[in-house]
Amino acid sequence: MPTFGRLLTAMVTPMTPDGAVDLKRAGELAKHLVAAGSEGLVVSGTTGESPTLSHEEKLRLFEAVVDAVGDRVPVIAGTGSNNTAETVRFSREAARTGVHGLLLVTPYYNKPPQEGLYRHFRAVAEAVEIPCIPYNVPGRTSVNMTAETTVRLARDVKNIIGIKECADVGQLAEILRGAPEGFLVWSGEDANLLPYLTVGAYGIISVASHVVGPQMQELIQAFLAGDTAQAAAWHRRLLPVFRGLFAVTNPILVKAALNMTGFPVGPVRLPLVDATEAQKEALRAALAEAGVL
């Protein structure tokens, strides 16, 4: 079982100016993020524009990132969908690329009941040998996986080792109260990092760590050392970035932030569109307030 860190970055997918996946730049970005404090990378999640990537593009991305940093940090492949059989097939393919784990988003659009969610995640996890991390994000999927279902999966399926969770801290507390020892919870929202840590979460799968990775490590380490005042000060300082990056649909603004802080990663793909000048100006102000620019 690989060691999964507390600060994981949900990586953007670099694109060339004409919208093709830039595999070389993806490897460079992976190295850049690890150097800036990321202890693992999620490739082809929501932030990686997974809905607009083909399976072939995703597999090549997994291979490129594993080649770049897979000997230093775990690489986690986003393979989830709302089609259980297809998720099983693709997850098996992804596992063969050498990734260390899978991120599996809660099935979207078809809005399965809790029993359907349980059977979906169990089927996928039992089809592979590597660790699996469900991703509960009701704001994207229109369905919330309850704490009861999460705890059931944690107890019944040995390679479901944690969850990326975007529900409120009350649901987080219910998960941690019922899950077996060693089950990990990562916040799926940057602005919830410190509140989640105080309830017992392990860490975060972050967007903001693209541009404030070292500062987020400072926050986490201060909290772990018992210096909650310093952790809170970091959280308040970074809050403009946490909120500013989500002023419009992610990953529009995090790509803009990388482009304006000296690590260009190209445009987003349709149906997303690049940030407007007004949006960029607001983002620059948020980055400047946090001391990034």
mmCIF file of C-alpha atoms in Angstrom, residues 116-250:
data_model
loop_
_atom_site.group_PDB
_atom_site.id
_atom_site.type_symbol
_atom_site.label_atom_id
_atom_site.label_comp_id
_atom_site.label_asym_id
_atom_site.label_seq_id
_atom_site.Cartn_x
_atom_site.Cartn_y
_atom_site.Cartn_z
ATOM 1 C CA GLY A 116 -26.606 1.781 -5.975
ATOM 2 C CA LEU A 117 -23.674 3.930 -4.851
ATOM 3 C CA TYR A 118 -22.472 1.183 -2.524
ATOM 4 C CA ARG A 119 -22.631 -1.494 -5.222
ATOM 5 C CA HIS A 120 -21.013 0.799 -7.806
ATOM 6 C CA PHE A 121 -17.951 1.598 -5.705
ATOM 7 C CA ARG A 122 -17.636 -1.958 -4.442
ATOM 8 C CA ALA A 123 -17.730 -3.345 -7.988
ATOM 9 C CA VAL A 124 -15.009 -0.983 -9.183
ATOM 10 C CA ALA A 125 -12.733 -1.447 -6.169
ATOM 11 C CA GLU A 126 -12.998 -5.229 -6.298
ATOM 12 C CA ALA A 127 -12.032 -5.198 -9.987
ATOM 13 C CA VAL A 128 -8.567 -3.748 -9.248
ATOM 14 C CA GLU A 129 -5.852 -4.321 -6.673
ATOM 15 C CA ILE A 130 -4.705 -0.734 -6.152
ATOM 16 C CA PRO A 131 -6.221 1.663 -3.578
ATOM 17 C CA CYS A 132 -9.467 3.441 -4.446
ATOM 18 C CA ILE A 133 -10.752 6.799 -3.196
ATOM 19 C CA PRO A 134 -14.423 7.674 -3.797
ATOM 20 C CA TYR A 135 -15.084 11.360 -4.434
ATOM 21 C CA ASN A 136 -18.303 12.768 -2.989
ATOM 22 C CA VAL A 137 -19.075 16.126 -4.590
ATOM 23 C CA PRO A 138 -22.829 16.822 -4.474
ATOM 24 C CA GLY A 139 -22.420 20.232 -6.097
ATOM 25 C CA ARG A 140 -21.208 18.549 -9.288
ATOM 26 C CA THR A 141 -23.165 15.293 -9.254
ATOM 27 C CA SER A 142 -26.530 16.213 -7.667
ATOM 28 C CA VAL A 143 -26.277 13.230 -5.319
ATOM 29 C CA ASN A 144 -24.782 13.026 -1.837
ATOM 30 C CA MET A 145 -23.232 9.787 -0.651
ATOM 31 C CA THR A 146 -24.214 9.596 2.995
ATOM 32 C CA ALA A 147 -21.840 8.962 5.867
ATOM 33 C CA GLU A 148 -23.555 5.614 6.419
ATOM 34 C CA THR A 149 -22.746 4.477 2.871
ATOM 35 C CA THR A 150 -19.162 5.708 3.111
ATOM 36 C CA VAL A 151 -18.633 3.884 6.403
ATOM 37 C CA ARG A 152 -20.146 0.720 4.949
ATOM 38 C CA LEU A 153 -17.686 0.842 2.040
ATOM 39 C CA ALA A 154 -14.781 1.571 4.385
ATOM 40 C CA ARG A 155 -15.620 -1.497 6.461
ATOM 41 C CA ASP A 156 -16.471 -3.898 3.633
ATOM 42 C CA VAL A 157 -13.939 -3.152 0.869
ATOM 43 C CA LYS A 158 -10.295 -3.418 1.868
ATOM 44 C CA ASN A 159 -8.840 -1.257 -0.907
ATOM 45 C CA ILE A 160 -11.230 1.663 -0.410
ATOM 46 C CA ILE A 161 -8.748 3.490 1.768
ATOM 47 C CA GLY A 162 -10.316 6.934 2.046
ATOM 48 C CA ILE A 163 -12.639 9.496 0.518
ATOM 49 C CA LYS A 164 -12.399 12.931 -1.035
ATOM 50 C CA GLU A 165 -15.331 14.622 0.676
ATOM 51 C CA CYS A 166 -17.132 17.896 -0.073
ATOM 52 C CA ALA A 167 -20.048 17.602 2.364
ATOM 53 C CA ASP A 168 -20.364 19.688 5.527
ATOM 54 C CA VAL A 169 -18.275 19.050 8.621
ATOM 55 C CA GLY A 170 -21.211 17.323 10.305
ATOM 56 C CA GLN A 171 -21.153 14.569 7.687
ATOM 57 C CA LEU A 172 -17.362 14.443 7.964
ATOM 58 C CA ALA A 173 -17.650 13.841 11.721
ATOM 59 C CA GLU A 174 -20.145 11.026 11.143
ATOM 60 C CA ILE A 175 -17.742 9.354 8.699
ATOM 61 C CA LEU A 176 -14.794 9.585 11.066
ATOM 62 C CA ARG A 177 -16.872 8.349 13.995
ATOM 63 C CA GLY A 178 -17.944 5.203 12.157
ATOM 64 C CA ALA A 179 -15.081 4.348 9.793
ATOM 65 C CA PRO A 180 -12.363 1.871 10.754
ATOM 66 C CA GLU A 181 -9.016 3.117 12.021
ATOM 67 C CA GLY A 182 -6.772 4.243 9.189
ATOM 68 C CA PHE A 183 -9.567 5.328 6.847
ATOM 69 C CA LEU A 184 -8.505 8.694 5.407
ATOM 70 C CA VAL A 185 -10.619 11.734 4.582
ATOM 71 C CA TRP A 186 -9.346 14.500 2.333
ATOM 72 C CA SER A 187 -11.241 17.746 1.972
ATOM 73 C CA GLY A 188 -12.360 18.352 -1.586
ATOM 74 C CA GLU A 189 -12.656 22.101 -1.082
ATOM 75 C CA ASP A 190 -9.761 24.411 -0.298
ATOM 76 C CA ALA A 191 -11.831 26.741 1.876
ATOM 77 C CA ASN A 192 -12.727 23.776 4.113
ATOM 78 C CA LEU A 193 -9.133 22.731 4.782
ATOM 79 C CA LEU A 194 -8.724 24.021 8.328
ATOM 80 C CA PRO A 195 -12.300 23.268 9.484
ATOM 81 C CA TYR A 196 -11.908 19.720 8.167
ATOM 82 C CA LEU A 197 -8.543 19.268 9.900
ATOM 83 C CA THR A 198 -10.024 20.360 13.215
ATOM 84 C CA VAL A 199 -12.689 17.633 12.984
ATOM 85 C CA GLY A 200 -10.118 14.975 12.128
ATOM 86 C CA ALA A 201 -9.620 14.944 8.364
ATOM 87 C CA TYR A 202 -6.259 13.734 7.100
ATOM 88 C CA GLY A 203 -5.632 16.388 4.450
ATOM 89 C CA ILE A 204 -6.845 17.888 1.206
ATOM 90 C CA ILE A 205 -7.025 17.206 -2.515
ATOM 91 C CA SER A 206 -6.471 20.768 -3.586
ATOM 92 C CA VAL A 207 -6.821 23.135 -6.508
ATOM 93 C CA ALA A 208 -5.178 26.134 -4.853
ATOM 94 C CA SER A 209 -1.952 24.187 -4.257
ATOM 95 C CA HIS A 210 -1.125 24.868 -7.915
ATOM 96 C CA VAL A 211 -0.192 28.396 -6.810
ATOM 97 C CA VAL A 212 0.061 28.320 -2.985
ATOM 98 C CA GLY A 213 1.403 24.837 -2.307
ATOM 99 C CA PRO A 214 4.202 25.872 0.094
ATOM 100 C CA GLN A 215 1.821 28.077 2.058
ATOM 101 C CA MET A 216 -0.725 25.257 2.361
ATOM 102 C CA GLN A 217 2.010 22.976 3.654
ATOM 103 C CA GLU A 218 2.836 25.646 6.247
ATOM 104 C CA LEU A 219 -0.824 25.659 7.314
ATOM 105 C CA ILE A 220 -0.998 21.878 7.613
ATOM 106 C CA GLN A 221 2.301 21.551 9.467
ATOM 107 C CA ALA A 222 1.359 24.324 11.892
ATOM 108 C CA PHE A 223 -1.881 22.531 12.673
ATOM 109 C CA LEU A 224 -0.129 19.187 13.156
ATOM 110 C CA ALA A 225 2.368 20.850 15.496
ATOM 111 C CA GLY A 226 -0.488 22.155 17.636
ATOM 112 C CA ASP A 227 -0.068 25.782 16.605
ATOM 113 C CA THR A 228 -3.705 26.355 15.711
ATOM 114 C CA ALA A 229 -3.323 30.128 15.857
ATOM 115 C CA GLN A 230 -0.668 30.030 13.124
ATOM 116 C CA ALA A 231 -2.729 27.570 11.076
ATOM 117 C CA ALA A 232 -5.732 29.881 11.368
ATOM 118 C CA ALA A 233 -3.636 32.862 10.335
ATOM 119 C CA TRP A 234 -2.500 30.991 7.210
ATOM 120 C CA HIS A 235 -6.076 29.987 6.440
ATOM 121 C CA ARG A 236 -7.278 33.578 6.670
ATOM 122 C CA ARG A 237 -4.400 34.793 4.512
ATOM 123 C CA LEU A 238 -5.081 32.195 1.812
ATOM 124 C CA LEU A 239 -8.856 32.525 1.843
ATOM 125 C CA PRO A 240 -8.938 35.121 -0.985
ATOM 126 C CA VAL A 241 -7.136 32.605 -3.201
ATOM 127 C CA PHE A 242 -9.338 29.710 -2.080
ATOM 128 C CA ARG A 243 -12.436 31.705 -2.987
ATOM 129 C CA GLY A 244 -11.008 33.600 -5.936
ATOM 130 C CA LEU A 245 -10.125 30.445 -7.869
ATOM 131 C CA PHE A 246 -13.770 29.353 -7.746
ATOM 132 C CA ALA A 247 -15.403 32.635 -8.753
ATOM 133 C CA VAL A 248 -16.295 30.864 -12.016
ATOM 134 C CA THR A 249 -16.305 27.180 -12.917
ATOM 135 C CA ASN A 250 -13.096 25.345 -12.042
#
